[in-house]
Amino acid sequence: LGYEKLKRVLDQKLIRENPTFVEDNLSLRGKVYNIPFIHKLSLERKEIDIELSNLQSESKKLSKIIGQEIRNSNNANSQELNELKDKGNKYRTKVSEFEEKKRILDKQLEDEISKLPNFPSKDAPFGENENNNVQIKEWGEPLKKDNLKAHWEIGENLNLFDSLKSTKISKSRFITLTGNGARLERALVNFMLDVHSNNGYLELMPPALVNSESLRGSGQLPKFSNESFKCANDDLWLSPTAEVPLTAFHKNEIIDPKILPLKYVAYSPCFRREAGSYGRDTKGLIRLHQFNKVELYWFCHPNKSLEAHKEITADAESILKKLNLPYRSVDICTGDLGFSSSRTFDLEVWLPSSKCYREISSCSNCLDFQARRSSIRTKIDKKTSYIHTLNGSGLAIGRTMAAILENGQQPDGSVKIPDALVPYFGSSLIKTI
């Protein structure tokens, strides 16, 4: 079994026929998955299928015999006919019992398989955690000076946002942008949407509320249910990323290969509990429960997703370059990959106050993982095949604002706005009042 077999990734048939292959590939993530149990369920499901097929076949034959007896017999209540009818009823009862067993097993298998992540790409660096990620390149000259202010200090001094009053509105880790802060956010959204639209992306503005099926399709459920906000009285969740509604946009469709790739860009508010952050980044714009993001999303031909991955990453990078923000790109190792991703390139922007790079975009090739979960297909050589999906932030708005504030800070306390953003913001400086 070679790399091409990944096109059948996490297919029940693959797990049944070659559980060792599945187990070996998932083990690259550095975690243990209960493949033997799923394999056992899959075999039971196959046996039930065979038994059910046999029962249905025998029941159908018996129904024909009963029909012939009724037509040929003068006594519709003969002992022989009644015995045949009784036998037919027993067949139907058994069929119903096996159909119920099949239904229960199908649900159990679906639940178990939905917990399995995507296979890591053979090209992703092997490693256990973020310490094993591999830097690809650096771009720009990182600002390195002493006594530089953090973006939340700059924001407070320039009255760009208010986190204290936001706790009265909701709770901690929400923020209210004020004045030039709100203006800068709006400028960034419009700037990014324009750049990507001019680069061939179709702009969408999807719903901020998504159903459970959409979250399962993109891979957020069931694994990340504790990271999302759920509505109490509806099967609706606040979307954690536009990746979710964009995946679902073509759910249960067969897309004409002639129109591939489909490239979408979407602005959306995003909502996350950040349950696993444990007190990290409690100040500023880095890790909020609600933030804005511009998302890039591709539906592409299965044979072209490797090249598409480079392109979507370059499109995200173009925003950082136009804003003249120093950054680096990183190849994410197998143990640090996101649930749905087969390979991911992270873009990390330079934040001078902390003297380090911080993630601002993750560009991922999910192969057919999301398409299989969402039943999104295309025709290849007259055969129906699952499509490949790719996604990446283009970019996270709050983190971009943080980077602009820190990299553009001036000795007098003002902030220089990147030249490309000036037409959108309306000024080249944010000054103290």
JSON list of N, CA and C in Angstrom, two decimals, residues 36 41 51 56 70 84 86 96 109 116 130 151 157 170 188 211 231 238 269 306 318 320 329 334 340 362 366 390 415:
[
{"chain": "A", "resi": 36, "resn": "PRO", "atom": "N", "xyz": [-7.94, -1.63, 16.56]},
{"chain": "A", "resi": 36, "resn": "PRO", "atom": "CA", "xyz": [-8.43, -3.01, 16.67]},
{"chain": "A", "resi": 36, "resn": "PRO", "atom": "C", "xyz": [-9.92, -3.09, 17.00]},
{"chain": "A", "resi": 41, "resn": "LEU", "atom": "N", "xyz": [-15.51, -4.02, 14.96]},
{"chain": "A", "resi": 41, "resn": "LEU", "atom": "CA", "xyz": [-16.85, -3.55, 14.63]},
{"chain": "A", "resi": 41, "resn": "LEU", "atom": "C", "xyz": [-17.11, -3.65, 13.13]},
{"chain": "A", "resi": 51, "resn": "GLU", "atom": "N", "xyz": [-25.27, -11.84, 6.36]},
{"chain": "A", "resi": 51, "resn": "GLU", "atom": "CA", "xyz": [-26.42, -12.56, 6.92]},
{"chain": "A", "resi": 51, "resn": "GLU", "atom": "C", "xyz": [-27.73, -11.91, 6.50]},
{"chain": "A", "resi": 56, "resn": "GLN", "atom": "N", "xyz": [-32.73, -11.85, 3.39]},
{"chain": "A", "resi": 56, "resn": "GLN", "atom": "CA", "xyz": [-33.61, -11.15, 2.45]},
{"chain": "A", "resi": 56, "resn": "GLN", "atom": "C", "xyz": [-33.81, -11.97, 1.18]},
{"chain": "A", "resi": 70, "resn": "ILE", "atom": "N", "xyz": [-50.77, -19.75, -3.37]},
{"chain": "A", "resi": 70, "resn": "ILE", "atom": "CA", "xyz": [-52.07, -19.08, -3.26]},
{"chain": "A", "resi": 70, "resn": "ILE", "atom": "C", "xyz": [-52.80, -19.13, -4.59]},
{"chain": "A", "resi": 84, "resn": "LEU", "atom": "N", "xyz": [-46.08, -22.15, 5.48]},
{"chain": "A", "resi": 84, "resn": "LEU", "atom": "CA", "xyz": [-45.22, -21.30, 4.65]},
{"chain": "A", "resi": 84, "resn": "LEU", "atom": "C", "xyz": [-45.32, -19.83, 5.08]},
{"chain": "A", "resi": 86, "resn": "ASP", "atom": "N", "xyz": [-46.15, -18.76, 8.04]},
{"chain": "A", "resi": 86, "resn": "ASP", "atom": "CA", "xyz": [-45.51, -18.64, 9.36]},
{"chain": "A", "resi": 86, "resn": "ASP", "atom": "C", "xyz": [-43.99, -18.56, 9.20]},
{"chain": "A", "resi": 96, "resn": "SER", "atom": "N", "xyz": [-35.80, -7.89, 10.37]},
{"chain": "A", "resi": 96, "resn": "SER", "atom": "CA", "xyz": [-35.96, -6.68, 11.19]},
{"chain": "A", "resi": 96, "resn": "SER", "atom": "C", "xyz": [-34.92, -6.63, 12.30]},
{"chain": "A", "resi": 109, "resn": "LEU", "atom": "N", "xyz": [-19.98, 2.64, 14.50]},
{"chain": "A", "resi": 109, "resn": "LEU", "atom": "CA", "xyz": [-18.84, 2.79, 13.60]},
{"chain": "A", "resi": 109, "resn": "LEU", "atom": "C", "xyz": [-18.64, 4.24, 13.19]},
{"chain": "A", "resi": 116, "resn": "LEU", "atom": "N", "xyz": [-11.31, 9.66, 14.52]},
{"chain": "A", "resi": 116, "resn": "LEU", "atom": "CA", "xyz": [-9.97, 9.45, 13.96]},
{"chain": "A", "resi": 116, "resn": "LEU", "atom": "C", "xyz": [-9.55, 10.64, 13.11]},
{"chain": "A", "resi": 130, "resn": "GLU", "atom": "N", "xyz": [5.38, 20.74, 18.87]},
{"chain": "A", "resi": 130, "resn": "GLU", "atom": "CA", "xyz": [5.79, 21.96, 18.16]},
{"chain": "A", "resi": 130, "resn": "GLU", "atom": "C", "xyz": [7.30, 22.17, 18.15]},
{"chain": "A", "resi": 151, "resn": "HIS", "atom": "N", "xyz": [1.63, 45.15, 22.37]},
{"chain": "A", "resi": 151, "resn": "HIS", "atom": "CA", "xyz": [0.52, 45.76, 21.63]},
{"chain": "A", "resi": 151, "resn": "HIS", "atom": "C", "xyz": [-0.62, 46.20, 22.53]},
{"chain": "A", "resi": 157, "resn": "ASN", "atom": "N", "xyz": [-2.76, 53.01, 25.39]},
{"chain": "A", "resi": 157, "resn": "ASN", "atom": "CA", "xyz": [-2.26, 54.39, 25.32]},
{"chain": "A", "resi": 157, "resn": "ASN", "atom": "C", "xyz": [-2.95, 55.18, 24.20]},
{"chain": "A", "resi": 170, "resn": "SER", "atom": "N", "xyz": [-19.76, 41.02, 28.60]},
{"chain": "A", "resi": 170, "resn": "SER", "atom": "CA", "xyz": [-19.77, 39.56, 28.49]},
{"chain": "A", "resi": 170, "resn": "SER", "atom": "C", "xyz": [-18.95, 38.94, 29.62]},
{"chain": "A", "resi": 188, "resn": "LEU", "atom": "N", "xyz": [-8.40, 46.57, 7.81]},
{"chain": "A", "resi": 188, "resn": "LEU", "atom": "CA", "xyz": [-7.71, 45.30, 7.56]},
{"chain": "A", "resi": 188, "resn": "LEU", "atom": "C", "xyz": [-8.62, 44.30, 6.87]},
{"chain": "A", "resi": 211, "resn": "ASN", "atom": "N", "xyz": [-24.68, 24.27, 11.99]},
{"chain": "A", "resi": 211, "resn": "ASN", "atom": "CA", "xyz": [-25.26, 23.10, 12.65]},
{"chain": "A", "resi": 211, "resn": "ASN", "atom": "C", "xyz": [-24.20, 22.04, 12.92]},
{"chain": "A", "resi": 231, "resn": "CYS", "atom": "N", "xyz": [-25.62, 26.76, 21.10]},
{"chain": "A", "resi": 231, "resn": "CYS", "atom": "CA", "xyz": [-26.91, 27.35, 21.47]},
{"chain": "A", "resi": 231, "resn": "CYS", "atom": "C", "xyz": [-27.71, 26.35, 22.29]},
{"chain": "A", "resi": 238, "resn": "LEU", "atom": "N", "xyz": [-21.94, 28.59, 17.53]},
{"chain": "A", "resi": 238, "resn": "LEU", "atom": "CA", "xyz": [-21.21, 29.75, 17.01]},
{"chain": "A", "resi": 238, "resn": "LEU", "atom": "C", "xyz": [-19.99, 29.22, 16.26]},
{"chain": "A", "resi": 269, "resn": "PRO", "atom": "N", "xyz": [-16.74, 36.53, 11.90]},
{"chain": "A", "resi": 269, "resn": "PRO", "atom": "CA", "xyz": [-16.38, 36.48, 13.31]},
{"chain": "A", "resi": 269, "resn": "PRO", "atom": "C", "xyz": [-16.17, 35.02, 13.70]},
{"chain": "A", "resi": 306, "resn": "LEU", "atom": "N", "xyz": [-1.44, 19.16, -3.95]},
{"chain": "A", "resi": 306, "resn": "LEU", "atom": "CA", "xyz": [-0.09, 19.44, -3.45]},
{"chain": "A", "resi": 306, "resn": "LEU", "atom": "C", "xyz": [0.40, 20.79, -3.96]},
{"chain": "A", "resi": 318, "resn": "SER", "atom": "N", "xyz": [1.19, 36.77, 0.96]},
{"chain": "A", "resi": 318, "resn": "SER", "atom": "CA", "xyz": [1.18, 38.04, 0.23]},
{"chain": "A", "resi": 318, "resn": "SER", "atom": "C", "xyz": [0.64, 39.18, 1.10]},
{"chain": "A", "resi": 320, "resn": "LEU", "atom": "N", "xyz": [1.06, 39.51, 4.41]},
{"chain": "A", "resi": 320, "resn": "LEU", "atom": "CA", "xyz": [2.15, 39.89, 5.30]},
{"chain": "A", "resi": 320, "resn": "LEU", "atom": "C", "xyz": [3.20, 40.71, 4.56]},
{"chain": "A", "resi": 329, "resn": "SER", "atom": "N", "xyz": [7.86, 31.02, 7.81]},
{"chain": "A", "resi": 329, "resn": "SER", "atom": "CA", "xyz": [6.97, 29.90, 7.50]},
{"chain": "A", "resi": 329, "resn": "SER", "atom": "C", "xyz": [7.55, 28.64, 8.10]},
{"chain": "A", "resi": 334, "resn": "THR", "atom": "N", "xyz": [4.37, 15.90, 12.29]},
{"chain": "A", "resi": 334, "resn": "THR", "atom": "CA", "xyz": [3.24, 14.96, 12.36]},
{"chain": "A", "resi": 334, "resn": "THR", "atom": "C", "xyz": [2.51, 15.00, 13.70]},
{"chain": "A", "resi": 340, "resn": "SER", "atom": "N", "xyz": [-7.82, 17.70, 11.09]},
{"chain": "A", "resi": 340, "resn": "SER", "atom": "CA", "xyz": [-8.26, 17.43, 9.72]},
{"chain": "A", "resi": 340, "resn": "SER", "atom": "C", "xyz": [-7.13, 17.52, 8.69]},
{"chain": "A", "resi": 362, "resn": "SER", "atom": "N", "xyz": [-2.57, 29.28, 9.52]},
{"chain": "A", "resi": 362, "resn": "SER", "atom": "CA", "xyz": [-2.25, 27.87, 9.28]},
{"chain": "A", "resi": 362, "resn": "SER", "atom": "C", "xyz": [-2.85, 27.48, 7.94]},
{"chain": "A", "resi": 366, "resn": "CYS", "atom": "N", "xyz": [-6.07, 19.19, 3.43]},
{"chain": "A", "resi": 366, "resn": "CYS", "atom": "CA", "xyz": [-6.83, 18.15, 4.13]},
{"chain": "A", "resi": 366, "resn": "CYS", "atom": "C", "xyz": [-7.09, 16.93, 3.24]},
{"chain": "A", "resi": 390, "resn": "LEU", "atom": "N", "xyz": [-8.61, 22.56, 0.89]},
{"chain": "A", "resi": 390, "resn": "LEU", "atom": "CA", "xyz": [-7.50, 23.25, 1.53]},
{"chain": "A", "resi": 390, "resn": "LEU", "atom": "C", "xyz": [-8.02, 24.52, 2.19]},
{"chain": "A", "resi": 415, "resn": "VAL", "atom": "N", "xyz": [1.86, 55.16, 16.03]},
{"chain": "A", "resi": 415, "resn": "VAL", "atom": "CA", "xyz": [2.06, 53.92, 15.27]},
{"chain": "A", "resi": 415, "resn": "VAL", "atom": "C", "xyz": [1.99, 54.23, 13.79]}
]
